[in-house]
Coordinates of C-alpha atoms and ligand atoms in Angstrom, one line a residue:
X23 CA -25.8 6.4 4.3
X24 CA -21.9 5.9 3.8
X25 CA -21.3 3.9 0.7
X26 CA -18.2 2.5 2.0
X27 CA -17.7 0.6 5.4
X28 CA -14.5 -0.3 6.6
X29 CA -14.5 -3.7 8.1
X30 CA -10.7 -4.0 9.4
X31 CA -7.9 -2.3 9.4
X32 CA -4.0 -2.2 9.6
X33 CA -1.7 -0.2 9.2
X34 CA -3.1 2.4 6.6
X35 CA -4.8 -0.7 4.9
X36 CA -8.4 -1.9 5.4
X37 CA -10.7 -4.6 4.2
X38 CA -14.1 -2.7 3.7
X39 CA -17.2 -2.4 1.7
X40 CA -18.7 -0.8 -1.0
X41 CA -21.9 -0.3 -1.8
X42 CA -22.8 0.0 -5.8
X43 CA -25.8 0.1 -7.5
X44 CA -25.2 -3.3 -8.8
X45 CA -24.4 -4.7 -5.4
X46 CA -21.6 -4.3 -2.4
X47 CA -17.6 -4.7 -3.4
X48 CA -15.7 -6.1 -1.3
X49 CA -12.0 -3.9 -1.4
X50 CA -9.0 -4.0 -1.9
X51 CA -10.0 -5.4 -4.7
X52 CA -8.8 -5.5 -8.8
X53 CA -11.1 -4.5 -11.6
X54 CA -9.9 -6.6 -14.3
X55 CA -10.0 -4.0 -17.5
X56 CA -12.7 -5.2 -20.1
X57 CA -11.4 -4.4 -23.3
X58 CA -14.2 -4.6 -25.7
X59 CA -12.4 -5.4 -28.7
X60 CA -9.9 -8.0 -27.1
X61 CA -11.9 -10.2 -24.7
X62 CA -10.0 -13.3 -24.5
X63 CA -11.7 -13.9 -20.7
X64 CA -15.3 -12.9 -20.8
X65 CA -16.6 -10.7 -18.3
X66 CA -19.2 -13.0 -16.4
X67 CA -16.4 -15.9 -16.2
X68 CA -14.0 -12.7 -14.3
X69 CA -16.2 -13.8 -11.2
X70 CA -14.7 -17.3 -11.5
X71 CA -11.3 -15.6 -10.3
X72 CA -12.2 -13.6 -7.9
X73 CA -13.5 -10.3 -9.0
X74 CA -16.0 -8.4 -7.7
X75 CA -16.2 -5.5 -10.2
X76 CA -14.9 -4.4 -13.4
X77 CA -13.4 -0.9 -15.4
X78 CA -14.1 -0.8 -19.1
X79 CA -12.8 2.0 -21.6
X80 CA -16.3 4.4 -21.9
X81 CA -14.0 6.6 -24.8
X82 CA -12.7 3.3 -26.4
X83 CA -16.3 2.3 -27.1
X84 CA -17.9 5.7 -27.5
X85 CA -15.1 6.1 -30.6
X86 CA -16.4 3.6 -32.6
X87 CA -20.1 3.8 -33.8
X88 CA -21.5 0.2 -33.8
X89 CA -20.0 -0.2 -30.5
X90 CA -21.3 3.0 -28.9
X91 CA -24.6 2.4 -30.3
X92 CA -25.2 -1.1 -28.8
X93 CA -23.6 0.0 -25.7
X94 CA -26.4 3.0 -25.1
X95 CA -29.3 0.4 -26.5
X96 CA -27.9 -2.9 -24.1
X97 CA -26.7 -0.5 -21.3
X98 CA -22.9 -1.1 -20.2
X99 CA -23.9 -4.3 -18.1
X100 CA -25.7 -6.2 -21.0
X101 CA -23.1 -5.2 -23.3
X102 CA -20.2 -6.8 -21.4
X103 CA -22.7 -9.4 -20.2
X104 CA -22.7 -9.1 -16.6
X105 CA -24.3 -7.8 -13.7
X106 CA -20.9 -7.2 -11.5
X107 CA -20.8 -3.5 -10.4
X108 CA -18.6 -1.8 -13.5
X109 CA -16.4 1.5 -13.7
X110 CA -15.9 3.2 -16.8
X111 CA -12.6 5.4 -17.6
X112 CA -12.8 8.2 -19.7
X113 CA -10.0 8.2 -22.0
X114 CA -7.9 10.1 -20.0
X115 CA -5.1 7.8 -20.9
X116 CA -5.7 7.6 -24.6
X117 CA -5.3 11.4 -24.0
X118 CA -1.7 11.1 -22.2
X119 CA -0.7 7.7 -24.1
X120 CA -1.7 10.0 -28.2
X121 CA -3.1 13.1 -27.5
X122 CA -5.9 12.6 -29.7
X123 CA -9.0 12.1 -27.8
X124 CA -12.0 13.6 -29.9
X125 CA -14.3 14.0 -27.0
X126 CA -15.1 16.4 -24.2
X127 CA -15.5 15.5 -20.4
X128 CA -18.8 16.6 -21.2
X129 CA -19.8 14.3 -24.0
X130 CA -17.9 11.5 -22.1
X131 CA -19.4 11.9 -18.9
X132 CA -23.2 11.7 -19.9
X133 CA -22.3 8.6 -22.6
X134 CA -21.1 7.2 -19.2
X135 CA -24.2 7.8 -17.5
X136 CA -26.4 7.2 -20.6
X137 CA -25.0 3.6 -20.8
X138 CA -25.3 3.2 -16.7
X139 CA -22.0 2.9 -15.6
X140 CA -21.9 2.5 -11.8
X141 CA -18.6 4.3 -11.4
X142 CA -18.0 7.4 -14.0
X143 CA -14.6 9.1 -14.4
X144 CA -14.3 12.5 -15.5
X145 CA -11.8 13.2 -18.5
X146 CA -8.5 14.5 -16.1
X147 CA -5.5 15.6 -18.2
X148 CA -2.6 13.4 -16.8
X149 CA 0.8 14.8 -16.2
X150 CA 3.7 13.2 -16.6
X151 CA 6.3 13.0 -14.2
X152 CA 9.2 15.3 -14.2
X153 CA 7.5 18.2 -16.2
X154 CA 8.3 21.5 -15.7
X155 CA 6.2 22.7 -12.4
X156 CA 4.1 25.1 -14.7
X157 CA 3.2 22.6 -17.0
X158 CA 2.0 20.5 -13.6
X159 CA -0.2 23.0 -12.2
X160 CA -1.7 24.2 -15.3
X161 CA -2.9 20.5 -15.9
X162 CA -3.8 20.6 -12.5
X163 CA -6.2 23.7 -12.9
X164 CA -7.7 21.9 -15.6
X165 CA -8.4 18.9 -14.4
X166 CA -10.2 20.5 -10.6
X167 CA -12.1 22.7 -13.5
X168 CA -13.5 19.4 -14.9
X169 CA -13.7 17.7 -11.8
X170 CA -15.9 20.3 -10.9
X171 CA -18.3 20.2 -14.1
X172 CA -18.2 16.2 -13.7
X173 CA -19.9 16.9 -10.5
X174 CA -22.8 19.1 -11.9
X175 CA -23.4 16.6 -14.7
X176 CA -23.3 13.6 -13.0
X177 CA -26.3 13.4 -10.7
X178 CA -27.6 9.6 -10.0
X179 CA -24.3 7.9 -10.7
X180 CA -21.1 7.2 -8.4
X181 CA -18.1 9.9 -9.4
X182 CA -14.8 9.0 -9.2
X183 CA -12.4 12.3 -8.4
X184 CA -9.0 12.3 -10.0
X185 CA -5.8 13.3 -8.2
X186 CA -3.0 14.9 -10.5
X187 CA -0.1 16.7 -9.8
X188 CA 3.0 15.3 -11.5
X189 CA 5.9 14.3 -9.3
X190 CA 5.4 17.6 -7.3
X191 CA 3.9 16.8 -3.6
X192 CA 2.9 19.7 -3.0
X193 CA 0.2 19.5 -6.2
X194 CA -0.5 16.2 -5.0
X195 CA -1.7 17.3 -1.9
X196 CA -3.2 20.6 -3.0
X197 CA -5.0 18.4 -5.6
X198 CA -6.2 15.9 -3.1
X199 CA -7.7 18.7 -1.6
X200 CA -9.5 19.9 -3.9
X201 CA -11.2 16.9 -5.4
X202 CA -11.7 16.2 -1.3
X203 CA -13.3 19.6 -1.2
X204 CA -15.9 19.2 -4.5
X205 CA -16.8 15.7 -2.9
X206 CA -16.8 12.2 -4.7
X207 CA -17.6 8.9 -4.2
X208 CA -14.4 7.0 -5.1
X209 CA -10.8 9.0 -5.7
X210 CA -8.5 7.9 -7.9
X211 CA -4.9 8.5 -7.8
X212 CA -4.0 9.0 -11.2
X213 CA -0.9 9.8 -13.6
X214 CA 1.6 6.8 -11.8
X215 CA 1.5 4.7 -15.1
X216 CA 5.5 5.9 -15.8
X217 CA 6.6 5.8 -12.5
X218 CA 5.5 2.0 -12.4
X219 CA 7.0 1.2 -16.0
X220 CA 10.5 2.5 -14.6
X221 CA 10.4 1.0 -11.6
X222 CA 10.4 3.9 -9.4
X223 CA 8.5 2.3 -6.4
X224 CA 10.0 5.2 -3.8
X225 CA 8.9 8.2 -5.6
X226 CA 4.8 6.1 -5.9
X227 CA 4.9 6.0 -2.3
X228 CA 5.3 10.0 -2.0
X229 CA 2.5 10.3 -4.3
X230 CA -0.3 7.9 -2.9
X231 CA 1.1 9.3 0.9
X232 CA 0.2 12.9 -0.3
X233 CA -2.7 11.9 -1.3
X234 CA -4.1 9.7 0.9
X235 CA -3.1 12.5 3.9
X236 CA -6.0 14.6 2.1
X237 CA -8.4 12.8 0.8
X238 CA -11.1 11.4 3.2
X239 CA -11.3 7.9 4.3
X240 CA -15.1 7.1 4.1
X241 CA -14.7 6.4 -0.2
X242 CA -12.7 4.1 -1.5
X243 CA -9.3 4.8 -3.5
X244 CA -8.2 3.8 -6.8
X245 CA -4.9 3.5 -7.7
X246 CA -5.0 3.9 -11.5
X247 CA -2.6 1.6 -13.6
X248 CA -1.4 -0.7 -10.4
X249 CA -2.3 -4.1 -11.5
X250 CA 1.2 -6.1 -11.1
X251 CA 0.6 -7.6 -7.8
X252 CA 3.7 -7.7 -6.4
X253 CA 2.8 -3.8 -5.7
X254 CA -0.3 -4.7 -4.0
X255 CA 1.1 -5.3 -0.1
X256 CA 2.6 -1.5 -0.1
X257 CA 0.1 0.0 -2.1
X258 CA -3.0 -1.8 0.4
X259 CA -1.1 -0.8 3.3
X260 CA -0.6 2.9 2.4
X261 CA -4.6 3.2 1.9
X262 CA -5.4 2.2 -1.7
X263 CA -8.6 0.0 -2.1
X264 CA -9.2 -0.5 -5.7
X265 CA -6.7 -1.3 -8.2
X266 CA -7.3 -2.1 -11.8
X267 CA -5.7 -4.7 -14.4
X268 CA -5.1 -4.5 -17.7
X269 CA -1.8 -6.2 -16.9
X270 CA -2.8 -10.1 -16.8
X271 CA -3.8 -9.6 -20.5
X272 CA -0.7 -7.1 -21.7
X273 CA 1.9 -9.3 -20.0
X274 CA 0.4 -12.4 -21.3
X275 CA 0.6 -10.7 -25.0
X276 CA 4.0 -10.2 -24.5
X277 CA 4.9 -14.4 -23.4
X278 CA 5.2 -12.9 -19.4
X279 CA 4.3 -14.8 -16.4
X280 CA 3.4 -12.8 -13.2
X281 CA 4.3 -14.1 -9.9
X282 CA 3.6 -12.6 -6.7
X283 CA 7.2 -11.6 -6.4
X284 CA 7.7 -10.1 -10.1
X285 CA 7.4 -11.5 -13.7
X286 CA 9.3 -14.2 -16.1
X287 CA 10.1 -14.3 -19.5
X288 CA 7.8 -17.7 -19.9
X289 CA 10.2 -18.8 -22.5
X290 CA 12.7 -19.1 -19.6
X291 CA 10.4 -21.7 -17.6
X292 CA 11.5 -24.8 -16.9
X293 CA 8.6 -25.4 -14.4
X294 CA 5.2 -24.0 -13.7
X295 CA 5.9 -22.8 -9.6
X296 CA 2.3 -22.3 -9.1
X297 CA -0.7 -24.5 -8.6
X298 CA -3.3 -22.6 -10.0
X299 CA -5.8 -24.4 -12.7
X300 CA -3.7 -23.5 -15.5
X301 CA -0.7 -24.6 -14.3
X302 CA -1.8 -27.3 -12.3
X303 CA -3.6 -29.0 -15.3
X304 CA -0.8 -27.6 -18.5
X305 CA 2.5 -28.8 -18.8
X306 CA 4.9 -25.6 -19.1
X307 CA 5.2 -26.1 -23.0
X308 CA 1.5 -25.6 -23.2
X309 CA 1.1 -22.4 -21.0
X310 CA 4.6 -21.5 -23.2
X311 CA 2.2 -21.8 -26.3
X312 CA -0.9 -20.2 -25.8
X313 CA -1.6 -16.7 -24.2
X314 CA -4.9 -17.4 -23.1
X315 CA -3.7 -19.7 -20.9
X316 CA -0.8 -17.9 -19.6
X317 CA -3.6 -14.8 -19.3
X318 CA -5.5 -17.0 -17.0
X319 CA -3.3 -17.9 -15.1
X320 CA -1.4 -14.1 -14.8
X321 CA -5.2 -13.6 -13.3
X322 CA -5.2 -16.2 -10.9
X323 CA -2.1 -15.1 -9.3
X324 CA -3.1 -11.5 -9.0
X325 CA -6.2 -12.0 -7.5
X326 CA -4.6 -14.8 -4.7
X327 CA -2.3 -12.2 -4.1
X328 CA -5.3 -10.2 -3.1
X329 CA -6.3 -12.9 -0.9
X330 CA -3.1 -12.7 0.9
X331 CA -3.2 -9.2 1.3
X332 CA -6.4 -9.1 2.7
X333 CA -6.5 -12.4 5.4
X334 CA -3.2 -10.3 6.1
X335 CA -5.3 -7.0 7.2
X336 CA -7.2 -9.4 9.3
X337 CA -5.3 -11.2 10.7
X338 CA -2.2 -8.0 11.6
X339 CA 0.1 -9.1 10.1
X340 CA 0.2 -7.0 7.1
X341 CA 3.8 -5.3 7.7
X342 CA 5.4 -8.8 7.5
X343 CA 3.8 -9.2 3.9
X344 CA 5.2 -5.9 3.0
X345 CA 8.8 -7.0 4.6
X346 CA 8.4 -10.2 2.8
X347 CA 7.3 -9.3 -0.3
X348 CA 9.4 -5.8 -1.2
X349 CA 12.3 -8.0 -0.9
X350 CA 12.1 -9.4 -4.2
X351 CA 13.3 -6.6 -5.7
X352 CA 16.1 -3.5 -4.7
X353 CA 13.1 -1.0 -5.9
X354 CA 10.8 -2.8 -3.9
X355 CA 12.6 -2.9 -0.7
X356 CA 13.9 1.1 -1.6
X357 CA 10.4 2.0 -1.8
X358 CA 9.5 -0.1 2.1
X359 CA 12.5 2.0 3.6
X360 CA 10.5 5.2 2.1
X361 CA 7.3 4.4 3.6
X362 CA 9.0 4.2 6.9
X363 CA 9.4 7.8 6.5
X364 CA 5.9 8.2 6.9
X365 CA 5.9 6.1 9.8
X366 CA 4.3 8.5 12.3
X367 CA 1.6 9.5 9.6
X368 CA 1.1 5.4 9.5
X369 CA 0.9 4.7 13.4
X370 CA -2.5 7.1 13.5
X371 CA -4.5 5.0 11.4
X372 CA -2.8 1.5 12.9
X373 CA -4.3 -0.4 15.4
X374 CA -2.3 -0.2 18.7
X375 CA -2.7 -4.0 19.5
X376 CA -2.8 -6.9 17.0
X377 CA -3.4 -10.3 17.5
X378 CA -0.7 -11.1 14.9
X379 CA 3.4 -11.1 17.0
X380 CA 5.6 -8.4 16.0
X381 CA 8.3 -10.1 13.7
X382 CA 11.4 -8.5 13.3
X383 CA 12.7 -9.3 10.0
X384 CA 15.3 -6.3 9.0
X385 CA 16.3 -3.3 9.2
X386 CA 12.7 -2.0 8.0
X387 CA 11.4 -3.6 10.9
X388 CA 13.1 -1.1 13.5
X389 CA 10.9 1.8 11.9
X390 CA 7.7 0.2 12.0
X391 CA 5.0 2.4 13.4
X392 CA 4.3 0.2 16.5
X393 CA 8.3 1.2 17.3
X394 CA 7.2 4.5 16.8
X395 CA 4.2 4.5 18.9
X396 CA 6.7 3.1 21.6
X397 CA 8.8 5.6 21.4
X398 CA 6.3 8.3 22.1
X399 CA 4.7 6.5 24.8
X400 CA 7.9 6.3 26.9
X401 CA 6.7 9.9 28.3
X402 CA 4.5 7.5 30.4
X403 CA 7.2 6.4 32.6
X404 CA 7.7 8.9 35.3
X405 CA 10.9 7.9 37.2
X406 CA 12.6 8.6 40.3
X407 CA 15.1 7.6 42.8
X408 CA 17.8 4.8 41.3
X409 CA 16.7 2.7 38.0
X410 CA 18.8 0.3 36.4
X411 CA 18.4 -0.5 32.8
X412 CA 19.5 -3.8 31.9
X413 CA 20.3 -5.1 28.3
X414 CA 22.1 -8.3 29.0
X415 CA 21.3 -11.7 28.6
X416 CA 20.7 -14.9 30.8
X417 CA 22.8 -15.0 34.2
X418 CA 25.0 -11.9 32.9
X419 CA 24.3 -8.7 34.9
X420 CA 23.1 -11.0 37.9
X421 CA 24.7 -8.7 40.2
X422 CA 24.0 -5.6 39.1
X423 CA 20.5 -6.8 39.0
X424 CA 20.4 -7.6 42.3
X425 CA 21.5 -4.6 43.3
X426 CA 18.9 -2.0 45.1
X427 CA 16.5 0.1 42.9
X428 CA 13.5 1.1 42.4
X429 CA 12.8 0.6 39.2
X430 CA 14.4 -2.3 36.5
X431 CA 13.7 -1.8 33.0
X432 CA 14.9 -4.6 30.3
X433 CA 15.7 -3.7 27.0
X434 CA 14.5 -5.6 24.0
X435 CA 15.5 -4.9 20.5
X436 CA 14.5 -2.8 18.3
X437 CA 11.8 -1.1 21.1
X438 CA 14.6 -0.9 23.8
X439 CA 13.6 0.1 27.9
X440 CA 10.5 -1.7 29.1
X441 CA 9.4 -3.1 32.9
X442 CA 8.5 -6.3 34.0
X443 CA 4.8 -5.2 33.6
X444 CA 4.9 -5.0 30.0
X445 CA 6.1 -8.0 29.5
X446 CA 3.3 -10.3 28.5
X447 CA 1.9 -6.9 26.2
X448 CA 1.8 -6.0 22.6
X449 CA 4.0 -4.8 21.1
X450 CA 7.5 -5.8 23.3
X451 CA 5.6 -9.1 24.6
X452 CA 4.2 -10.2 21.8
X453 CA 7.5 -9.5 19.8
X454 CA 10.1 -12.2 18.3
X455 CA 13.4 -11.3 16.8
X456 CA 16.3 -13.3 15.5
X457 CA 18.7 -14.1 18.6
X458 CA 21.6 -12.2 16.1
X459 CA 20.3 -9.2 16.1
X460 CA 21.3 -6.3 13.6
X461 CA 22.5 -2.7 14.2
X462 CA 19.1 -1.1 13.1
X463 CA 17.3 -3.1 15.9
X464 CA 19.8 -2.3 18.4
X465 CA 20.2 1.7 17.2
X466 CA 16.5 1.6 17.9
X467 CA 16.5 0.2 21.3
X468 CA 19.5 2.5 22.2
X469 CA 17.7 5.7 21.1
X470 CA 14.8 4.7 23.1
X471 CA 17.1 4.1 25.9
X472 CA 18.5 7.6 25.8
X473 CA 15.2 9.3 25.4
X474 CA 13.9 7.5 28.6
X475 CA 17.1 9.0 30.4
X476 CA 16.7 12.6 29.0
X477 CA 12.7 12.2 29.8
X478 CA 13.5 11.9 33.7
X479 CA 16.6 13.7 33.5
X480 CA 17.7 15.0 36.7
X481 CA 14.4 13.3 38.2
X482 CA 16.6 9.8 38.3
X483 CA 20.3 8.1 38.9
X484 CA 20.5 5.8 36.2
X485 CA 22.6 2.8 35.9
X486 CA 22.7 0.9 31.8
X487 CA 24.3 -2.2 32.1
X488 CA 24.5 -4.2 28.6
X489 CA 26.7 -7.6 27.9
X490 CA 29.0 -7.8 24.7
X491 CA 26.4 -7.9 22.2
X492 CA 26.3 -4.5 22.5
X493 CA 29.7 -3.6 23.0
X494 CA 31.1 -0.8 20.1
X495 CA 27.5 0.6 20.1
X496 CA 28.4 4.6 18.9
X497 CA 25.1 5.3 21.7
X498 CA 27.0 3.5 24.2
X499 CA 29.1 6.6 25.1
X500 CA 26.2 8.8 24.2
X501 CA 24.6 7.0 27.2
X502 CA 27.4 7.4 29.3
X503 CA 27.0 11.1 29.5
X504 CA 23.6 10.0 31.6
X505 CA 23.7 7.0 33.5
X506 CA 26.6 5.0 34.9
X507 CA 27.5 2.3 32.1
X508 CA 28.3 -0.8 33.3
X509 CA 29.8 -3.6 30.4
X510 CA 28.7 -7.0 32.0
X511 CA 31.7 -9.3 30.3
X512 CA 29.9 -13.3 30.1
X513 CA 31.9 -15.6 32.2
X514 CA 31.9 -12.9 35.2
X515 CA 29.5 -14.4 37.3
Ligands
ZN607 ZN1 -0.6 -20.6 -12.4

């Protein structure tokens, strides 16, 4: 039996299930980080908010005796008092963070399974970004070589697989692989912590894409460090499931208040703009004042963020989110135009109908997948004999319209040549754009346009007619060199 069942899908993002030994997840989802020596939200009232399974430290307890001692007497659930499923790390970031961790992956991995974690993680050694390439795959060595003994030790409990590599790709992948290849239950993207802290959103999506591309999709994966939820839209939609948060306590420590579309200083709050329980019931002078409060309430956003993420994978309309959401910040909306890159890699795994319309909302919107998948499937329109393409508006082009062919395409923005008979169909039917339309929508179209002219070249006689929206268009005269243009001026007819 699969232990993970995905429900819905879009894009690369899907709403699925889990099944742990202390009952099914329901992903994406955050693990709120149990730290056991600063609980200011116990772990029972995490449910309250919205979580469905938690990550605790297993080196930060296994350091200290009285600690690790009551945790292999209670168990880990009785210790943190609760019966949610739990995942416990391994250190591996005290190891990157001070380089002091006095255990093995050994030790580690059976105090994890002694205490009855539901999730164990091997000890990986995470590489910073921008090492020197040796460095990277020496780490990388290491850290299959353990993968591999956490596999042999860890017989009746779920194994999470890490995925190293550094900046390099080409490890990433090559480490996916590997991990892939030994077999786990969960993967976990690791070693992104720095790349988050400086903002570099662009160079995150190379990494989760290389991974993702190798590892299998019937397990969950973890993005390790990602709990600011203005990440959560790209992230979800380039395949991660579980996410973990240690930021709605570290933020609230240091006086920040997280929104879905970045953070405040809370000192510089004049209003609460959110209606959660804290701020719905606390003036802005009291959430100002105490962290616990502004902790709660750094947890009630990210896990409604969640909740928009997720009615958004069900509903198709998850790209929007992503448009709407990376604009909040240049890094953000740097690291959407990156994913388009992968576009192509993105259109397998995306549904080829949705019930949600296609809104173009910017330039990121003309290399969606579905304009993609367009694109490829204009192969499917074997022409002959005299075609007109028309991409004028309203009474313009009358003429040339009702001149005799045999086949009339229109052209809509930013998927470009399309018949009558797909023009009730997803995606060009079911598609809304702005009536000003910009120059990646119509460089979209255009290309389109010229591809279904060199696909039935010599097969065709082609006339393009457009109106003065168009006009200037550098593809106009590229075109030309294929069909008859014909500049429909308004006010001719
Ligand atoms: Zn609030």
């Amino acid at each position: 039996m699969t232990e993970f069942e995905i429900v819905h899908k879009d894009l690369m993002g899907r709403i699925g299930k889990f099944r742990t030994p202390h009952g099914n997840v329901e992903t994406p989802t955050i693990m709120p980080v149990m730290n056991p020596n600063l609980m200011s939200i116990g772990a029972e009232e995490m449910k309250r908010y919205g979580a469905e399974m938690l990550i605790t430290n297993a080196y930060i307890i296994y350091r200290k005796v009285n600690l690790r001692e009551e945790a292999v007497k209670k168990g880990i659930h009785s210790f943190l008092e609760c019966e949610m499923p739990i995942m416990t790390d391994s250190g591996s970031y005290q190891l990157y963070e001070y380089k002091d961790v006095e255990v093995s992956n050994k030790e580690i991995l059976e105090f994890q399974q002694r205490i009855g974690s539901d999730v164990c993680v091997p000890l990986d050694i995470p590489t910073a970004p921008y090492v020197k390439r040796e460095r990277a795959k020496d780490d990388l060595e290491e850290t299959v070589s353990r993968m591999r003994e956490a596999r042999s030790i860890i017989q009746n409990k779920m194994l999470a697989g890490v995925v190293q590599g550094s900046t390099f790709l080409e490890l990433r992948e090559e480490s996916a692989k590997r991990v892939a290849e030994i077999g786990f239950d969960v993967y976990a993207i690791g070693g992104v912590v720095p790349l988050l802290e400086s903002y570099k959103f662009d160079e995150l999506v190379d990494i989760i894409m290389a991974s993702k591309k190798n590892l299998p999709l019937n397990a969950p994966v973890h993005l390790f460090g990602a709990g600011h939820p203005m990440l959560f839209p790209l992230a979800v939609a380039l395949g991660c499931d579980l996410f973990d948060s240690a930021a709605y306590a570290i933020y609230a420590k240091g006086k920040r208040y997280i929104t879905s579309d970045g953070t405040r200083k809370v000192e510089d709050l004049r209003y609460l703009p959110c209606s959660c329980p804290v701020c719905s019931s606390h003036s802005v002078e009291e959430v100002k004042e105490s962290e616990d409060l502004l902790a709660s309430h750094n947890l009630c956003v990210t896990f409604e963020e969640m909740r928009v993420v997720k009615q958004s994978i069900v509903e198709g309309s998850l790209w929007e989110l992503c448009e709407r959401r990376c604009r909040a910040y240049p890094a953000l909306l740097n690291a959407l135009n990156h994913a388009t890159k992968y576009a192509g890699v993105i259109e397998k795994y995306d549904a080829s109908t949705k019930k949600h319309p296609f809104f173009y909302l910017g330039e990121t919107s003309a290399h969606r997948p579905e304009v993609l998948r367009y694109s490829y499937r204009l192969n499917r329109f074997k022409l002959s004999g005299n075609v007109l393409i028309t991409a004028t508006v309203g009474s313009k082009g009358k003429e040339v319209e009702s001149g005799n062919y045999d086949y009339v395409f229109f052209v809509k923005p930013p998927f470009g040549p399309y018949p009558a008979e797909l023009s009730e169909s997803y995606p060009v039917g079911q598609s809304e754009i702005p009536a000003e339309i910009d120059n990646g929508a119509k460089t979209a179209a255009l290309q389109n346009v010229l591809k279904l002219l060199e696909l039935n070249n010599g097969k065709a006689k082609f006339v393009f007619a457009y109106d003065d929206s168009w006009e200037g268009h550098p593809l106009i005269a590229e075109i030309g060199k294929h069909a008859v243009v014909r500049l429909m001026k308004g006010g001719d007819d």
